[in-house]
Coordinates of C-alpha atoms and ligand atoms in Angstrom, one line a residue:
M232 CA 84.5 112.3 103.9
L233 CA 84.7 112.5 107.7
S234 CA 84.3 116.2 107.7
H235 CA 81.3 115.8 105.3
L236 CA 79.6 113.2 107.6
L237 CA 80.2 115.3 110.7
H238 CA 78.8 118.4 109.0
R239 CA 75.6 116.4 108.2
A240 CA 75.4 115.5 111.9
G241 CA 75.8 119.1 112.9
I242 CA 79.4 118.7 114.2
E243 CA 82.0 121.2 113.3
S244 CA 85.4 120.2 112.0
V245 CA 88.5 121.8 110.4
I246 CA 90.7 120.0 107.8
V247 CA 94.4 120.9 108.1
E248 CA 95.8 119.9 104.7
A249 CA 99.5 120.0 103.8
R250 CA 99.0 120.1 100.0
S251 CA 97.3 122.5 97.6
R252 CA 93.8 121.9 96.2
E253 CA 95.3 121.2 92.8
Y254 CA 97.7 118.6 94.1
C255 CA 94.9 116.8 96.0
E256 CA 92.6 116.8 93.0
G257 CA 95.3 115.6 90.5
R258 CA 96.9 112.8 92.5
I259 CA 96.2 109.6 90.7
R260 CA 95.3 106.6 92.9
A261 CA 93.2 103.4 92.4
G262 CA 89.8 103.5 90.9
V263 CA 87.4 100.9 92.2
L264 CA 84.6 101.7 94.6
E265 CA 82.9 98.9 96.6
H266 CA 79.2 98.6 96.5
G267 CA 78.9 100.1 100.0
T268 CA 81.1 103.1 99.1
V269 CA 78.8 103.8 96.2
D270 CA 75.7 103.6 98.4
L271 CA 77.3 105.9 101.0
L272 CA 78.3 108.5 98.4
N273 CA 74.8 108.5 97.0
A274 CA 73.1 108.5 100.4
T275 CA 75.1 111.6 101.5
G276 CA 74.5 113.7 98.4
L277 CA 77.9 113.1 96.7
G278 CA 77.0 110.7 94.0
E279 CA 75.7 112.8 91.2
R280 CA 78.8 113.1 89.0
M281 CA 79.9 109.5 89.9
M282 CA 76.5 108.1 88.6
R283 CA 76.9 110.1 85.4
E284 CA 80.6 109.5 84.7
G285 CA 81.5 106.4 86.6
L286 CA 81.6 103.0 84.9
V287 CA 79.4 100.3 86.6
H288 CA 81.0 96.9 86.2
G289 CA 79.3 93.6 86.9
G290 CA 82.5 91.6 87.3
I291 CA 86.2 91.2 86.3
Y292 CA 88.3 88.9 84.2
M293 CA 91.1 86.7 85.6
R294 CA 93.6 85.8 82.9
F295 CA 96.0 82.9 83.2
G296 CA 97.2 80.0 81.0
G297 CA 96.5 82.3 78.0
K298 CA 92.8 82.6 78.5
N299 CA 90.3 85.0 80.1
H300 CA 88.0 83.6 82.9
H301 CA 85.0 85.7 83.8
L302 CA 83.9 86.3 87.4
D303 CA 80.3 87.6 87.3
F304 CA 79.9 89.5 90.6
A305 CA 76.4 90.5 89.8
E306 CA 75.3 86.9 89.5
L307 CA 77.5 85.7 92.4
T308 CA 76.7 88.4 94.9
G309 CA 73.8 90.5 93.5
K310 CA 76.2 93.5 93.7
R311 CA 78.3 95.5 91.3
I312 CA 81.3 97.8 91.6
M313 CA 82.0 101.3 90.3
V314 CA 85.1 102.3 88.4
Y315 CA 85.6 106.0 89.3
G316 CA 89.0 107.4 90.1
Q317 CA 89.8 108.2 93.7
H318 CA 90.9 111.7 92.8
E319 CA 87.4 112.2 91.2
V320 CA 85.9 111.3 94.6
V321 CA 88.3 113.8 96.2
K322 CA 87.2 116.5 93.8
D323 CA 83.6 115.8 94.6
L324 CA 84.3 115.9 98.4
I325 CA 86.3 119.1 98.3
A326 CA 83.6 120.8 96.2
A327 CA 80.8 119.6 98.6
R328 CA 82.8 120.8 101.7
L329 CA 83.4 124.2 100.3
K330 CA 79.8 124.6 99.1
D331 CA 78.6 123.8 102.6
G332 CA 81.0 126.4 104.1
G333 CA 83.5 123.7 105.3
Q334 CA 87.0 124.7 106.4
I335 CA 89.9 123.2 104.5
L336 CA 93.1 124.8 105.3
F337 CA 95.2 123.9 102.2
E338 CA 99.0 124.3 102.2
S339 CA 99.4 124.2 105.9
S340 CA 102.9 123.3 107.1
D341 CA 104.9 122.5 110.2
V342 CA 102.0 120.5 111.7
S343 CA 102.3 119.0 115.1
I344 CA 99.7 117.6 117.5
E345 CA 99.7 117.8 121.3
R346 CA 97.8 117.1 124.5
F347 CA 95.8 114.3 122.8
D348 CA 95.9 112.3 126.0
T349 CA 93.7 115.1 127.6
A350 CA 90.2 116.3 126.8
Q351 CA 91.6 119.4 125.0
P352 CA 94.0 118.3 122.3
S353 CA 95.5 120.9 120.0
I354 CA 97.1 121.2 116.6
R355 CA 99.9 123.6 115.8
F356 CA 100.7 124.6 112.2
R357 CA 101.6 127.4 109.9
D358 CA 98.8 128.5 107.6
A359 CA 99.3 129.1 103.8
A360 CA 100.5 132.6 104.6
G361 CA 103.1 131.3 106.9
N362 CA 101.5 132.5 110.2
A363 CA 101.7 130.2 113.2
Q364 CA 98.4 128.9 114.3
R365 CA 97.1 126.8 117.2
L366 CA 93.7 125.0 117.0
T367 CA 92.1 123.6 120.1
C368 CA 89.6 120.8 119.7
D369 CA 87.8 117.9 121.3
F370 CA 89.2 115.2 119.0
I371 CA 92.0 114.8 116.4
A372 CA 91.4 112.5 113.4
G373 CA 94.8 111.3 112.1
C374 CA 93.8 111.1 108.4
D375 CA 97.3 112.1 107.2
G376 CA 98.4 109.0 105.4
F377 CA 101.2 106.5 105.9
H378 CA 103.9 109.2 105.9
G379 CA 101.9 111.6 108.1
I380 CA 102.8 113.0 111.6
C381 CA 100.0 111.5 113.6
R382 CA 101.0 107.9 114.0
P383 CA 104.7 108.8 114.9
S384 CA 103.4 111.3 117.5
I385 CA 102.2 108.4 119.8
P386 CA 104.6 107.4 122.6
E387 CA 106.7 104.4 121.8
G388 CA 105.4 101.0 122.9
V389 CA 101.7 101.9 122.7
F390 CA 101.1 100.5 119.2
T391 CA 101.9 97.2 117.6
F392 CA 102.8 97.2 113.9
Y393 CA 102.2 94.3 111.5
D394 CA 104.0 94.6 108.2
R395 CA 104.8 92.8 104.9
I396 CA 106.9 94.2 102.0
Y397 CA 106.5 92.6 98.6
P398 CA 109.5 92.0 96.3
F399 CA 107.9 93.9 93.4
A400 CA 106.1 97.1 92.5
W401 CA 103.6 98.3 89.9
L402 CA 104.5 100.6 87.0
G403 CA 101.2 102.4 86.3
I404 CA 100.2 104.5 83.3
L405 CA 97.2 106.6 82.2
A406 CA 96.7 106.5 78.4
D407 CA 94.2 108.2 76.0
A408 CA 93.0 105.1 74.3
P409 CA 89.8 102.9 74.1
P410 CA 89.5 100.1 76.6
V411 CA 90.9 96.6 75.7
C412 CA 87.9 94.9 77.3
E413 CA 84.5 95.9 78.8
E414 CA 85.7 95.0 82.3
L415 CA 89.0 94.9 84.2
I416 CA 91.5 92.1 83.4
Y417 CA 93.9 90.8 86.1
S418 CA 96.5 88.9 84.2
N419 CA 98.9 86.3 85.6
T420 CA 101.7 85.4 83.1
E421 CA 105.2 84.0 83.2
R422 CA 106.5 87.5 82.5
G423 CA 104.7 88.9 85.6
F424 CA 101.4 90.4 86.5
A425 CA 99.5 93.0 84.5
L426 CA 96.2 94.8 85.2
F427 CA 94.0 96.4 82.6
S428 CA 91.8 98.9 84.3
Q429 CA 89.8 101.9 83.0
R430 CA 89.0 105.5 83.8
S431 CA 86.5 106.4 81.1
P432 CA 85.6 105.2 77.6
T433 CA 88.6 107.2 76.3
V434 CA 91.1 107.0 79.2
Q435 CA 92.7 103.7 80.4
R436 CA 94.7 102.8 83.5
Y437 CA 97.2 100.0 83.0
Y438 CA 99.8 98.4 85.3
L439 CA 102.8 96.1 85.0
Q440 CA 104.5 94.3 87.8
C441 CA 108.1 95.6 87.9
R442 CA 111.1 95.7 90.3
P443 CA 110.7 97.8 93.4
D444 CA 113.6 99.9 92.3
E445 CA 112.5 100.1 88.7
D446 CA 113.8 103.2 86.9
I447 CA 110.9 104.8 85.0
N448 CA 113.4 106.3 82.5
E449 CA 114.1 102.7 81.3
W450 CA 110.5 102.5 80.2
P451 CA 109.9 104.5 77.0
D452 CA 106.3 104.3 75.8
E453 CA 107.0 101.6 73.1
R454 CA 108.5 99.3 75.7
I455 CA 105.4 99.7 78.0
W456 CA 103.0 99.0 75.1
H457 CA 105.0 96.0 74.0
E458 CA 105.1 94.5 77.6
L459 CA 101.4 95.1 78.2
Q460 CA 100.5 93.3 75.0
A461 CA 102.9 90.5 75.9
R462 CA 101.1 90.0 79.2
L463 CA 97.9 89.4 77.3
E464 CA 99.5 86.5 75.4
G465 CA 97.5 83.4 74.6
E466 CA 94.6 81.8 72.6
D467 CA 92.1 84.6 72.8
A468 CA 94.6 87.4 73.2
P469 CA 92.8 90.7 73.1
Q470 CA 94.5 93.3 70.9
L471 CA 95.5 96.5 72.9
A472 CA 94.7 99.8 71.2
E473 CA 97.7 102.0 71.9
G474 CA 97.4 105.7 72.6
V475 CA 99.2 108.7 74.1
I476 CA 100.6 108.0 77.6
T477 CA 99.8 111.0 79.8
Q478 CA 101.1 109.8 83.1
K479 CA 103.6 107.2 84.4
G480 CA 104.7 106.2 87.9
V481 CA 105.9 103.3 90.1
T482 CA 103.9 102.3 93.2
A483 CA 105.5 100.2 96.0
M484 CA 103.6 97.3 97.4
R485 CA 103.2 96.9 101.1
S486 CA 100.8 95.6 103.7
F487 CA 100.8 97.4 107.1
V488 CA 98.5 97.5 110.1
T489 CA 98.7 99.5 113.4
E490 CA 96.9 98.2 116.5
P491 CA 95.1 99.7 118.2
M492 CA 94.0 102.8 116.1
Q493 CA 93.2 105.1 119.0
Y494 CA 95.3 106.8 121.7
G495 CA 93.4 109.1 124.0
R496 CA 91.6 111.6 121.8
L497 CA 93.6 110.8 118.7
F498 CA 91.9 108.4 116.2
L499 CA 93.8 107.1 113.2
A500 CA 91.9 106.5 110.0
G501 CA 92.9 105.2 106.5
D502 CA 96.5 104.9 105.4
S503 CA 97.9 106.5 108.6
A504 CA 96.9 103.2 110.3
H505 CA 96.9 100.6 107.6
I506 CA 98.0 100.1 104.0
V507 CA 97.2 97.4 101.5
P508 CA 98.8 96.5 98.2
P509 CA 96.6 97.8 95.3
T510 CA 95.7 94.3 94.0
G511 CA 92.4 94.2 95.8
A512 CA 91.5 97.9 95.2
K513 CA 90.7 98.3 98.9
G514 CA 92.7 101.4 100.1
M515 CA 90.1 104.2 99.8
N516 CA 87.2 101.9 100.6
L517 CA 88.8 100.9 103.9
A518 CA 89.5 104.6 104.7
I519 CA 85.9 105.5 104.1
A520 CA 84.7 102.6 106.3
D521 CA 87.0 103.8 109.1
V522 CA 85.5 107.3 109.1
V523 CA 82.0 106.1 108.9
A524 CA 82.6 104.2 112.2
F525 CA 84.5 107.2 113.7
A526 CA 81.7 109.6 112.7
R527 CA 79.1 107.3 114.3
G528 CA 81.1 107.3 117.6
L529 CA 81.4 111.1 117.5
E530 CA 77.7 111.5 116.9
R531 CA 76.9 109.4 119.9
Y532 CA 79.4 111.4 122.0
Y533 CA 77.9 114.8 121.1
R534 CA 74.3 113.4 121.5
D535 CA 74.7 111.9 125.0
G536 CA 78.3 112.4 126.2
S537 CA 79.0 108.6 125.9
M538 CA 82.5 107.5 124.8
T539 CA 81.4 103.9 124.5
T540 CA 81.1 103.7 120.7
L541 CA 84.4 105.7 120.3
D542 CA 86.2 103.4 122.7
G543 CA 85.1 100.4 120.6
Y544 CA 86.4 102.1 117.4
S545 CA 89.7 100.2 117.0
E546 CA 88.2 96.8 117.6
Y547 CA 85.3 97.4 115.3
V548 CA 87.2 98.8 112.3
L549 CA 90.2 96.4 112.6
N550 CA 87.9 93.5 112.0
R551 CA 87.2 94.9 108.5
V552 CA 90.8 96.0 108.1
W553 CA 92.2 92.5 108.6
K554 CA 89.7 91.0 106.1
A555 CA 90.9 93.5 103.5
E556 CA 94.5 92.9 104.5
R557 CA 94.0 89.2 104.0
F558 CA 92.2 89.7 100.7
S559 CA 94.8 92.1 99.2
W560 CA 97.7 89.8 100.3
W561 CA 95.9 86.8 98.8
M562 CA 95.1 88.5 95.5
T563 CA 98.7 89.7 95.4
S564 CA 100.2 86.3 96.1
M565 CA 97.9 84.6 93.6
L566 CA 98.5 86.9 90.7
H567 CA 102.2 88.0 90.8
R568 CA 105.4 86.3 89.6
F569 CA 107.7 85.6 92.5
D570 CA 111.3 85.2 91.5
D571 CA 112.0 82.7 94.3
Q572 CA 109.0 80.6 93.3
N573 CA 109.9 76.9 92.6
P574 CA 107.9 74.8 90.2
F575 CA 105.7 73.4 93.0
D576 CA 104.7 76.9 94.1
R577 CA 103.9 77.8 90.5
K578 CA 101.6 74.8 90.1
V579 CA 99.8 75.6 93.3
Q580 CA 99.3 79.2 92.1
L581 CA 97.8 78.0 88.9
A582 CA 95.6 75.5 90.8
E583 CA 94.3 78.3 92.9
L584 CA 93.5 80.5 89.9
D585 CA 91.7 77.5 88.4
Y586 CA 89.8 76.9 91.6
I587 CA 88.5 80.4 92.0
T588 CA 87.4 80.6 88.3
S589 CA 85.9 77.1 88.0
S590 CA 84.2 76.5 91.4
R591 CA 81.2 78.5 92.4
A592 CA 82.3 78.4 96.0
G593 CA 85.8 79.7 95.1
A594 CA 84.4 82.4 92.8
Q595 CA 81.9 83.5 95.3
S596 CA 84.5 84.0 98.0
L597 CA 86.6 86.2 95.8
A598 CA 83.5 88.1 94.6
E599 CA 82.1 88.7 98.1
N600 CA 85.4 90.2 99.2
Y601 CA 85.9 92.3 96.0
V602 CA 82.5 94.0 96.1
G603 CA 83.0 94.6 99.8
F604 CA 81.3 93.7 103.1
P605 CA 78.3 95.8 104.2
M606 CA 79.2 99.1 106.0
T607 CA 77.0 98.7 109.0
Ligands
PHB128 C1 92.8 101.2 89.2 O1 92.0 101.4 88.3 O2 93.7 102.0 89.4 C2 92.9 99.9 89.9 C3 91.9 99.0 89.7 C4 91.9 97.8 90.4 C5 92.9 97.5 91.2 C6 93.9 98.4 91.4 C7 93.9 99.6 90.8 O3 92.9 96.3 91.9

């Protein structure tokens, strides 16, 4: 996205990518686009397939106490969300970059960055053919994820890290089946949390709260279907349509923030600087908001030589990051089963769920955060 935005502003960039194109395009991640992300994709010529294949949702269901409770985002905020897989956005972005002559160096290895505390940083790596390369540039964008090399390349003591690890994970599946409901269901039950999301009218994405060290081999398909149905228990229990499970995986849950997000001419964006648990569906939306701000700073720099906007990058984006961190932590806390929860904690959790589904103020607060703050 950063490379695409820079290209539109007439600024050259090179993407050094460790993985293959097939890997990037097939890697399943979350699937909810905020209102502002949808607008940005449309405004920058990337929205065509999304508008054709994506699912526009006007709200979500919160399920607890054996009943569905609807949150009508369209009515509460005037905005809707788009259900469209992150890897579909990645496919559209790769196609657009390659069509516009962009450089994506897939399958690069042995990447290291240097001299980013000077005006001429460089990146060393081996290209797909195994040849050693060195790229000299004006700026490095560290968009290489939580496990990437950029954040750890910064000298010790410069950054402060904030961190929370949750005592559970999500077991996620993709299944060829019709949806259980027209919108997403976030379900809080005594057995644990479940999320019923979608990918298309014929492909569903479902999740079950599980142990962080859960062994996927202990989850044959029948056990998954049985547990999903059990986490829809209650009066108006929707009946799940089962189907062929085409993908299974366990996702860890963690909150993490790096402050600041800049060191010299190295700027971190997305998961390299911050991660959120998937409960608020904020990960990709936050990464996109980061690069919109970074691209704006670079445009100013190349227009009039001023570093002012770039120097304000961290402070500007961290404001949004912390709002999303709070929201994802709060949704996670409200919806999951905590093994150390005492009866008082459980009652408070249920009172909170009741509040956000029965009070307009409560519902509006959740809705405003879920559809996303404007990308200004
Ligand atoms: C997904 O569809 O993968 C998804 C949707 C909503 C979430 C998390 C994941 O909160």
